[in-house]
Short mmCIF file of C-alpha atoms in Angstrom, two decimals:
data_model
loop_
_atom_site.label_atom_id
_atom_site.label_comp_id
_atom_site.label_asym_id
_atom_site.label_seq_id
_atom_site.Cartn_x
_atom_site.Cartn_y
_atom_site.Cartn_z
CA MET A 104 -70.32 -13.93 -36.00
CA PRO A 105 -67.58 -15.37 -34.09
CA ASP A 106 -64.23 -12.49 -33.25
CA SER A 107 -61.75 -12.13 -36.22
CA PRO A 108 -58.35 -13.58 -34.52
CA ALA A 109 -55.89 -10.96 -33.12
CA ILE A 110 -53.28 -10.37 -35.77
CA PRO A 111 -50.03 -9.41 -34.56
CA ASP A 112 -49.01 -5.94 -35.04
CA PRO A 113 -45.78 -5.50 -36.50
CA HIS A 114 -44.57 -2.71 -34.57
CA ARG A 115 -44.48 -5.37 -31.21
CA GLY A 116 -44.22 -8.56 -32.82
CA PRO A 117 -40.96 -11.22 -32.15
CA LEU A 118 -39.50 -9.26 -35.33
CA TRP A 119 -39.71 -5.76 -33.30
CA VAL A 120 -38.07 -7.09 -30.05
CA ALA A 121 -35.48 -8.71 -32.25
CA ARG A 122 -34.38 -5.09 -34.45
CA LEU A 123 -34.51 -3.49 -31.12
CA GLY A 124 -31.79 -5.81 -29.95
CA GLU A 125 -29.75 -5.28 -32.62
CA ALA A 126 -30.20 -1.37 -32.67
CA ARG A 127 -29.38 -1.22 -29.22
CA LYS A 128 -25.92 -3.17 -30.59
CA ARG A 129 -25.27 -0.86 -32.87
CA LEU A 130 -25.55 1.88 -30.86
CA ALA A 131 -24.02 0.18 -27.85
CA HIS A 132 -20.43 -0.40 -30.76
CA THR A 133 -20.62 3.36 -31.77
CA PRO A 134 -17.47 5.51 -30.22
CA GLY A 135 -18.32 8.72 -28.47
CA LEU A 136 -21.92 7.70 -28.31
CA VAL A 137 -23.33 7.47 -24.48
CA VAL A 138 -26.26 4.23 -23.92
CA GLN A 139 -27.93 4.25 -20.35
CA GLY A 140 -28.24 0.13 -20.25
CA ARG A 141 -29.91 -0.83 -16.97
CA LEU A 142 -29.29 -2.05 -12.93
CA THR A 143 -30.50 -5.80 -12.86
CA ARG A 144 -28.93 -7.65 -10.56
CA MET A 145 -27.25 -7.20 -7.38
CA VAL A 146 -24.95 -10.13 -5.43
CA GLY A 147 -22.63 -8.82 -2.68
CA LEU A 148 -20.93 -5.41 -3.95
CA THR A 149 -21.57 -6.40 -7.15
CA LEU A 150 -24.37 -4.79 -9.46
CA GLU A 151 -25.28 -6.28 -12.97
CA ALA A 152 -25.73 -3.81 -16.12
CA VAL A 153 -27.12 -4.91 -18.94
CA GLY A 154 -27.69 -2.49 -22.61
CA CYS A 155 -24.23 -0.41 -22.15
CA ARG A 156 -21.10 -1.07 -22.74
CA ALA A 157 -17.26 0.47 -20.32
CA ALA A 158 -13.89 -0.13 -20.99
CA ILE A 159 -12.53 -1.64 -17.64
CA GLY A 160 -11.27 1.20 -15.23
CA ALA A 161 -13.87 2.87 -16.78
CA GLN A 162 -16.21 4.96 -14.74
CA CYS A 163 -20.02 5.06 -14.75
CA ASP A 164 -23.16 6.91 -12.53
CA VAL A 165 -25.88 4.59 -10.91
CA VAL A 166 -29.49 6.51 -11.08
CA SER A 167 -32.44 5.22 -8.78
CA ALA A 168 -35.65 6.46 -10.20
CA SER A 169 -35.63 8.43 -6.61
CA GLY A 170 -32.73 10.56 -8.35
CA ARG A 171 -30.02 9.32 -6.45
CA ARG A 172 -26.61 8.99 -7.90
CA VAL A 173 -23.49 6.06 -7.30
CA GLU A 174 -21.10 6.45 -8.57
CA ALA A 175 -18.90 2.33 -10.08
CA GLU A 176 -15.93 1.31 -12.29
CA VAL A 177 -16.56 -1.46 -14.30
CA VAL A 178 -14.46 -4.19 -12.68
CA GLY A 179 -15.38 -7.15 -15.27
CA PHE A 180 -17.63 -8.54 -17.71
CA ALA A 181 -19.59 -11.91 -19.16
CA GLY A 182 -21.23 -11.62 -22.48
CA GLU A 183 -23.97 -8.51 -22.62
CA SER A 184 -23.70 -7.46 -19.02
CA LEU A 185 -20.97 -5.31 -16.44
CA TYR A 186 -19.93 -6.23 -14.05
CA LEU A 187 -19.56 -2.87 -11.11
CA MET A 188 -18.45 -1.80 -7.89
CA PRO A 189 -20.02 0.77 -6.31
CA THR A 190 -17.42 3.51 -4.86
CA GLY A 191 -20.11 4.91 -2.46
CA ASP A 192 -23.04 3.77 -0.62
CA ILE A 193 -24.83 1.77 -1.94
CA GLN A 194 -28.36 2.73 0.13
CA GLY A 195 -31.53 2.85 -2.15
CA LEU A 196 -30.34 1.37 -5.29
CA GLU A 197 -32.77 -0.46 -6.82
CA GLN A 198 -33.47 -2.69 -9.35
CA ASP A 199 -33.89 -1.45 -13.62
CA ALA A 200 -31.54 2.07 -12.41
CA ARG A 201 -30.13 3.36 -14.88
CA VAL A 202 -26.74 2.56 -15.61
CA ILE A 203 -24.58 6.02 -16.92
CA PRO A 204 -21.31 5.83 -18.66
CA THR A 205 -19.25 8.72 -17.94
CA GLY A 206 -16.60 8.80 -20.14
CA ARG A 207 -14.29 9.06 -17.04
CA VAL A 208 -11.51 6.95 -16.22
CA GLY A 209 -9.23 7.73 -12.80
CA GLU A 210 -7.77 10.58 -12.51
CA ALA A 211 -5.48 11.56 -9.90
CA LEU A 212 -4.76 15.51 -8.91
CA VAL A 213 -1.08 16.29 -8.16
CA GLY A 214 0.67 18.86 -7.28
CA ASP A 215 1.85 21.98 -4.44
CA ALA A 216 -2.04 22.31 -3.63
CA LEU A 217 -2.32 19.38 -2.52
CA LEU A 218 0.59 20.03 0.80
CA GLY A 219 -0.81 19.46 4.41
CA ARG A 220 -4.40 17.82 3.03
CA VAL A 221 -6.23 15.02 3.72
CA VAL A 222 -8.12 13.73 1.18
CA ASP A 223 -10.48 10.41 0.43
CA GLY A 224 -9.50 7.65 -1.82
CA ALA A 225 -11.09 10.19 -4.68
CA GLY A 226 -9.28 12.85 -4.19
CA ARG A 227 -11.75 14.97 -2.55
CA PRO A 228 -10.80 16.48 0.75
CA LEU A 229 -11.51 15.66 4.47
CA ASP A 230 -10.00 18.40 6.42
CA GLY A 231 -12.63 21.04 5.31
CA LYS A 232 -10.12 23.40 4.24
CA GLY A 233 -12.45 24.23 1.26
CA PRO A 234 -11.81 22.47 -2.59
CA ILE A 235 -8.12 21.69 -4.09
CA HIS A 236 -7.00 23.69 -7.15
CA SER A 237 -4.48 22.09 -9.06
CA ASP A 238 -4.94 22.29 -13.06
CA GLN A 239 -1.98 18.75 -12.54
CA ARG A 240 -3.57 15.22 -13.65
CA ARG A 241 -1.87 11.74 -13.91
CA PRO A 242 -3.78 8.23 -14.04
CA LEU A 243 -4.87 6.74 -11.25
CA GLY A 244 -3.68 3.59 -12.16
CA GLY A 245 0.31 5.07 -13.08
CA GLU A 246 1.94 4.80 -16.81
CA VAL A 247 4.58 2.11 -17.35
CA TYR A 248 8.27 2.80 -16.63
CA ASN A 249 11.41 1.81 -18.63
CA PRO A 250 13.47 0.18 -16.26
CA LEU A 251 16.87 1.39 -17.25
CA LEU A 252 15.34 5.07 -17.74
CA ARG A 253 15.43 4.60 -13.41
CA ALA A 254 18.36 6.20 -12.10
CA PRO A 255 20.47 3.31 -9.75
CA ILE A 256 19.41 3.07 -5.51
CA ARG A 257 23.33 4.71 -4.84
CA GLU A 258 22.64 7.61 -2.34
CA PRO A 259 22.35 6.94 1.60
CA LEU A 260 19.38 7.53 3.28
CA ASP A 261 18.49 8.80 6.88
CA VAL A 262 15.87 7.81 9.04
CA GLY A 263 16.17 8.58 12.01
CA VAL A 264 16.38 5.01 13.33
CA ARG A 265 20.16 3.70 14.72
CA ALA A 266 19.74 -0.34 14.55
CA ILE A 267 18.14 0.41 11.33
CA ASN A 268 21.29 2.80 9.42
CA ALA A 269 23.57 0.74 11.00
CA LEU A 270 22.40 -2.40 10.82
CA LEU A 271 19.86 -1.78 7.52
CA SER A 272 21.13 1.54 5.09
CA VAL A 273 18.43 2.57 3.93
CA GLY A 274 19.46 3.70 0.17
CA ARG A 275 17.42 6.95 -2.05
CA GLY A 276 14.44 5.11 -3.29
CA GLN A 277 15.13 1.88 -2.07
CA ARG A 278 10.94 0.65 -1.20
CA LEU A 279 10.81 -1.48 2.11
CA GLY A 280 8.35 -2.95 3.98
CA LEU A 281 7.31 -3.46 7.19
CA PHE A 282 6.30 -7.14 8.77
CA ALA A 283 4.92 -6.94 11.87
CA GLY A 284 1.96 -8.68 13.74
CA SER A 285 -0.16 -6.53 15.22
CA GLY A 286 0.57 -4.02 18.96
CA VAL A 287 4.20 -5.45 18.46
CA GLY A 288 5.16 -1.39 17.73
CA LYS A 289 4.02 -1.19 13.63
CA SER A 290 3.01 2.14 14.41
CA VAL A 291 5.66 3.81 16.47
CA LEU A 292 8.32 3.09 14.15
CA LEU A 293 6.72 4.55 11.27
CA GLY A 294 5.81 6.81 12.86
CA MET A 295 9.86 7.75 13.95
CA MET A 296 10.88 7.44 10.06
CA THR A 297 8.00 9.27 9.19
CA ARG A 298 9.35 12.65 11.68
CA TYR A 299 13.44 12.49 11.43
CA THR A 300 14.00 10.89 6.94
CA ASP A 301 15.11 13.72 4.80
CA ALA A 302 12.68 13.79 2.33
CA ASP A 303 10.58 17.39 0.58
CA VAL A 304 7.35 16.49 0.81
CA THR A 305 6.04 12.62 2.82
CA VAL A 306 2.77 10.94 1.23
CA VAL A 307 0.94 9.23 3.49
CA GLY A 308 -1.65 6.36 2.73
CA LEU A 309 -3.75 5.50 5.69
CA ILE A 310 -5.70 2.56 3.14
CA GLY A 311 -7.94 0.35 5.21
CA GLU A 312 -7.16 0.89 8.64
CA ARG A 313 -9.30 2.33 11.88
CA GLY A 314 -10.66 5.35 11.89
CA ARG A 315 -9.33 6.54 15.35
CA GLU A 316 -5.35 6.75 14.45
CA VAL A 317 -6.03 9.69 11.08
CA LYS A 318 -6.27 11.91 13.53
CA GLU A 319 -4.02 10.40 15.92
CA PHE A 320 -1.79 10.31 12.72
CA ILE A 321 -1.47 13.67 11.81
CA GLU A 322 -1.83 15.30 15.16
CA ASN A 323 0.70 12.86 17.05
CA ILE A 324 3.20 11.80 13.74
CA LEU A 325 3.09 14.50 11.75
CA GLY A 326 2.06 17.59 13.94
CA GLU A 327 2.35 20.89 12.46
CA GLU A 328 4.93 21.01 11.00
CA GLY A 329 4.98 17.73 9.41
CA MET A 330 1.64 18.42 7.42
CA LYS A 331 2.79 22.05 5.87
CA ARG A 332 4.75 19.10 3.30
CA ALA A 333 3.17 16.08 3.51
CA VAL A 334 -0.08 14.67 2.20
CA VAL A 335 -2.84 12.09 4.11
CA VAL A 336 -4.18 9.95 2.48
CA ALA A 337 -7.09 8.32 4.80
CA VAL A 338 -9.45 5.05 3.95
CA PRO A 339 -10.72 3.57 6.66
CA ALA A 340 -11.72 0.07 6.69
CA ASP A 341 -15.43 1.41 6.16
CA GLN A 342 -14.26 2.01 2.60
CA PRO A 343 -15.60 -0.01 0.25
CA PRO A 344 -13.11 -2.94 -1.05
CA LEU A 345 -12.68 0.05 -4.40
CA ARG A 346 -12.38 2.95 -3.13
CA ARG A 347 -10.64 1.56 -0.65
CA LEU A 348 -7.70 0.18 -3.53
CA HIS A 349 -8.19 3.33 -5.23
CA GLY A 350 -7.29 5.22 -1.73
CA ALA A 351 -3.08 3.44 -2.70
CA MET A 352 -3.52 3.89 -6.18
CA LEU A 353 -3.78 8.11 -5.41
CA ALA A 354 -1.17 8.21 -2.74
CA THR A 355 1.01 5.97 -5.29
CA ALA A 356 -0.18 8.77 -7.60
CA ILE A 357 0.59 11.92 -6.16
CA ALA A 358 4.08 10.90 -5.42
CA GLU A 359 4.43 10.46 -8.62
CA GLY A 360 3.63 13.92 -9.53
CA PHE A 361 5.61 15.20 -6.91
CA ARG A 362 9.21 12.88 -8.17
CA GLU A 363 7.71 14.57 -11.44
CA GLN A 364 9.59 17.41 -10.06
CA GLY A 365 12.18 16.44 -9.17
CA ARG A 366 11.34 16.61 -5.77
CA GLN A 367 12.34 13.68 -2.67
CA VAL A 368 9.75 12.06 -2.05
CA LEU A 369 9.23 9.40 1.70
CA LEU A 370 5.95 7.47 0.38
CA LEU A 371 4.37 5.47 3.97
CA MET A 372 1.65 3.44 3.55
CA ASP A 373 -0.19 1.47 5.86
CA SER A 374 -1.00 -1.47 4.72
CA LEU A 375 -0.31 -3.14 1.63
CA THR A 376 -2.30 -6.19 3.46
CA ARG A 377 -5.48 -4.07 3.39
CA PHE A 378 -4.54 -2.78 -0.08
CA ALA A 379 -4.58 -6.75 -0.89
CA GLN A 380 -7.68 -7.80 1.13
CA ALA A 381 -9.56 -4.79 -0.73
CA GLN A 382 -8.28 -6.90 -4.29
CA ARG A 383 -9.79 -10.33 -3.11
CA GLU A 384 -13.35 -8.68 -2.09
CA ILE A 385 -13.69 -7.81 -5.51
CA GLY A 386 -12.28 -10.41 -6.99
CA LEU A 387 -14.61 -12.85 -4.91
CA ALA A 388 -17.66 -10.65 -6.06
CA ILE A 389 -17.24 -11.48 -9.90
CA ASP A 390 -16.42 -14.83 -10.16
CA GLU A 391 -12.96 -15.42 -9.52
CA PRO A 392 -11.53 -18.80 -8.12
CA PRO A 393 -9.60 -18.19 -4.71
CA ALA A 394 -5.52 -19.33 -5.59
CA THR A 395 -3.64 -19.57 -2.06
CA LYS A 396 -5.55 -18.98 0.52
CA GLY A 397 -8.44 -16.95 -0.28
CA TYR A 398 -6.92 -14.81 -2.28
CA PRO A 399 -6.81 -15.09 -6.20
CA PRO A 400 -5.18 -14.17 -8.61
CA SER A 401 -5.70 -10.59 -9.37
CA VAL A 402 -4.27 -10.01 -6.10
CA PHE A 403 -0.44 -11.38 -7.04
CA ALA A 404 -0.70 -9.20 -10.13
CA LYS A 405 -1.95 -6.18 -8.67
CA LEU A 406 0.82 -5.97 -5.79
CA PRO A 407 4.00 -5.00 -8.03
CA GLN A 408 2.09 -3.28 -10.68
CA LEU A 409 1.09 -1.21 -7.18
CA VAL A 410 5.17 -1.75 -5.54
CA GLU A 411 6.46 -0.82 -9.80
CA ARG A 412 5.77 2.58 -9.37
CA ALA A 413 7.54 3.39 -6.39
CA GLY A 414 11.71 4.20 -6.39
CA ASN A 415 14.38 6.54 -7.98
CA GLY A 416 12.69 9.09 -10.85
CA VAL A 417 14.94 9.21 -14.29
CA GLN A 418 18.52 10.16 -13.37
CA GLY A 419 19.58 13.50 -11.02
CA GLY A 420 15.23 13.81 -11.17
CA GLY A 421 13.77 12.34 -7.40
CA SER A 422 13.00 9.89 -5.63
CA ILE A 423 10.39 7.54 -4.02
CA THR A 424 11.43 6.34 -1.07
CA ALA A 425 8.35 4.08 -0.54
CA PHE A 426 8.06 2.02 3.14
CA TYR A 427 4.76 -0.51 2.88
CA THR A 428 3.22 -2.25 6.06
CA VAL A 429 2.63 -6.14 6.04
CA LEU A 430 0.56 -7.82 8.82
CA ALA A 431 1.43 -10.88 9.33
CA GLU A 432 -1.83 -12.25 10.44
CA GLY A 433 -1.05 -14.68 12.63
CA ASP A 434 2.51 -13.29 13.27
CA ASP A 435 2.38 -15.89 10.56
CA GLN A 436 6.14 -14.01 7.71
CA ASN A 437 4.92 -16.58 5.70
CA ASP A 438 1.46 -15.46 4.97
CA PRO A 439 0.35 -15.48 1.28
CA ILE A 440 0.65 -12.19 0.94
CA ALA A 441 4.01 -10.95 3.25
CA ASP A 442 5.90 -14.34 0.83
CA ALA A 443 5.33 -11.93 -2.33
CA ALA A 444 5.13 -9.02 -0.60
CA ARG A 445 8.86 -10.30 0.35
CA ALA A 446 9.66 -11.13 -3.80
CA ILE A 447 9.11 -7.84 -5.47
CA LEU A 448 10.61 -5.42 -2.31
CA ASP A 449 13.75 -3.85 -1.54
CA GLY A 450 14.02 -5.20 1.58
CA HIS A 451 12.01 -5.49 4.72
CA ILE A 452 12.25 -5.03 8.34
CA VAL A 453 10.44 -8.00 10.95
CA LEU A 454 9.42 -6.83 14.33
CA SER A 455 9.37 -9.26 16.66
CA ARG A 456 6.37 -9.59 19.12
CA ARG A 457 8.76 -11.25 21.84
CA LEU A 458 10.67 -9.00 22.28
CA ALA A 459 8.09 -6.05 21.81
CA GLU A 460 6.52 -8.18 24.87
CA ALA A 461 10.11 -7.90 26.88
CA GLY A 462 10.26 -4.38 26.48
CA HIS A 463 12.70 -3.91 23.97
CA TYR A 464 11.68 -1.37 21.15
CA PRO A 465 12.23 -0.60 18.77
CA ALA A 466 11.04 -4.41 18.09
CA ILE A 467 13.42 -5.21 15.37
CA ASP A 468 14.58 -8.86 14.48
CA ILE A 469 18.18 -7.74 13.21
CA GLU A 470 18.47 -11.82 12.49
CA ALA A 471 15.03 -11.94 9.99
CA SER A 472 15.06 -8.52 8.50
CA ILE A 473 17.35 -6.61 5.33
CA SER A 474 17.82 -4.56 3.26
CA ARG A 475 18.84 -5.49 -0.33
CA ALA A 476 20.08 -2.41 -0.81
CA MET A 477 22.51 -1.84 2.34
CA ASN A 478 25.86 -3.28 0.41
CA ASP A 479 25.46 -0.16 -2.38
CA ILE A 480 25.99 2.28 -0.64
CA VAL A 481 28.23 1.95 2.04
CA ASP A 482 31.35 1.47 2.48
CA HIS A 483 33.22 -1.83 2.96
CA ASP A 484 34.05 -1.22 6.60
CA HIS A 485 30.33 -0.46 7.46
CA GLN A 486 29.57 -3.29 6.09
CA ALA A 487 32.10 -5.85 7.68
CA ALA A 488 31.02 -3.63 11.22
CA ALA A 489 27.22 -4.84 10.85
CA ARG A 490 28.11 -8.65 9.60
CA GLU A 491 29.70 -8.91 12.69
CA PHE A 492 27.12 -7.30 14.88
CA LYS A 493 24.94 -9.21 13.56
CA ARG A 494 27.39 -12.75 14.00
CA ILE A 495 27.07 -11.90 18.00
CA TRP A 496 23.70 -11.69 18.13
CA SER A 497 22.78 -14.48 16.63
CA THR A 498 25.89 -16.32 18.49
CA TYR A 499 23.24 -16.06 21.42
CA GLN A 500 20.30 -16.14 20.00
CA ARG A 501 20.70 -19.47 18.92
CA ASN A 502 21.82 -20.68 22.49
CA ARG A 503 19.72 -18.91 23.79
CA ASP A 504 17.53 -22.01 25.58
CA LEU A 505 20.55 -23.55 26.34
CA ILE A 506 21.72 -19.76 28.27
CA SER A 507 18.77 -19.74 29.74
CA VAL A 508 17.57 -22.09 31.89
CA GLY A 509 21.45 -23.05 32.82
CA ALA A 510 22.23 -25.70 30.59
CA TYR A 511 25.60 -23.51 29.31
CA GLU A 512 28.20 -23.95 31.02
CA ALA A 513 30.84 -21.33 30.98
CA GLY A 514 34.33 -21.43 29.25
CA SER A 515 33.40 -23.77 27.10
CA ASP A 516 33.12 -21.50 24.13
CA PRO A 517 34.82 -18.78 23.18
CA GLU A 518 32.55 -17.06 20.68
CA ILE A 519 29.50 -17.96 23.27
CA ASP A 520 31.24 -16.52 26.11
CA ARG A 521 31.91 -13.14 24.25
CA ALA A 522 28.77 -12.78 23.24
CA ILE A 523 27.16 -13.46 26.26
CA GLN A 524 29.19 -10.38 28.38
CA MET A 525 28.39 -8.36 24.82
CA LEU A 526 23.92 -9.65 25.26
CA PRO A 527 22.95 -5.23 27.48
CA VAL A 528 25.57 -3.92 25.01
CA LEU A 529 24.43 -4.92 21.82
CA GLU A 530 20.37 -4.98 23.46
CA GLY A 531 21.55 -1.34 24.19
CA PHE A 532 22.48 -0.79 21.14
CA LEU A 533 18.74 -1.41 19.53
CA ARG A 534 17.12 0.09 21.72
CA GLN A 535 15.38 3.33 20.97
CA ASP A 536 13.91 6.12 22.45
CA MET A 537 10.95 7.36 19.23
CA HIS A 538 11.31 11.54 20.75
CA THR A 539 15.17 10.61 20.23
CA PRO A 540 16.64 10.80 16.62
CA VAL A 541 19.92 9.08 15.44
CA ASP A 542 21.59 10.16 12.13
CA VAL A 543 24.12 7.84 10.18
CA ALA A 544 27.12 9.21 10.74
CA ALA A 545 25.58 8.60 14.96
CA SER A 546 24.81 5.07 14.35
CA LEU A 547 27.88 4.35 12.50
CA LYS A 548 29.87 5.72 15.42
CA ASP A 549 27.70 4.02 17.97
CA LEU A 550 27.87 0.82 15.90
CA LYS A 551 32.03 0.25 15.63
CA THR A 552 31.84 1.23 20.30
CA VAL A 553 29.63 -1.66 20.20
CA ILE A 554 32.17 -4.01 19.09
CA GLN A 555 36.20 -2.45 19.46
#
């Protein structure tokens, strides 16, 4: 007698599968209930998970069969799939690893417990001095600040550099960009401003740069005394892009915490370009279309979100004066990131390779640099003296080629004759030894002496 046809098991058939899928969806939509998903695909640095739900920016743990746990953050979604970006080493992950939403969102530990410490992009200590104990936390992404509540920039800030104090005056709460190619003295100038700027707290974000520069910056630039009132966030170039992104946000959040205490904070970010490149890696990894020279639109949205968090607080409160270094690739000042940064910052200081190669330090290109807050923080006499200096300097620079080849005949133009005569004095004013600070009063006195 032939075998009877197999009867479909209603508990394991298509109907069961459909009902199971519906149940999973209902559970995933239930508030407060954590549903584990599984890792289905990894392309580049992007992890794709199904079976769970989490909001953009939420943190998840990815756990392999061997028990290895990797932290990741939700950076996108499509249909039933979540796209995650790891914040740590992904070695050992495998297909079908468990994805567990933790319910946490990015937070930053802030407060005096951080002073004198060096931390990574997650706020974990790197200096071997033990854990950091603080009950003060802030959102990693910051909070929206009402622009009408911000105090205006009215008070000049002494940065110890004569050319900047006299010709590109900086105000407390201002945000400036330091634009430079590689090897033109950017780190040295940044170090001078770090040591000589009058601030209660210094927060340094070393984002995406060489790892060896971290120790050099701490020992050679900040020093033992400088570290007592400083916090360093170090995320070298070998870290995942999301960790580099978090490092810049963490440094800003720490500075915000001190500003809320009413302190005057100096924030140094080296560099804004590496922050943008990290966001580019993330955007391209989740199939965001490139817009300008390979940079997706999210990069140009993230830049102002980061920069706008710095500045003055409420009237009578604290402030964050921020310096962001911008790497001009190939000395191209029209690089997309350099161009975007100029539009959102309160001024920019451009370093010239030509001046650096001539041994002129700091190699500040006075003609290409500007401080948009200068007219609001210095008096009329100071403004007039700075304009006169720039006029004489520009006169020589416009005719430099004619002068250098001997095509200019002395006496042809009194303005050019005066510029040629004054050039050594002008160059001497702009040059400064990195170990010798010059305050605002001395800078103004030297400026008036030069142009008389």
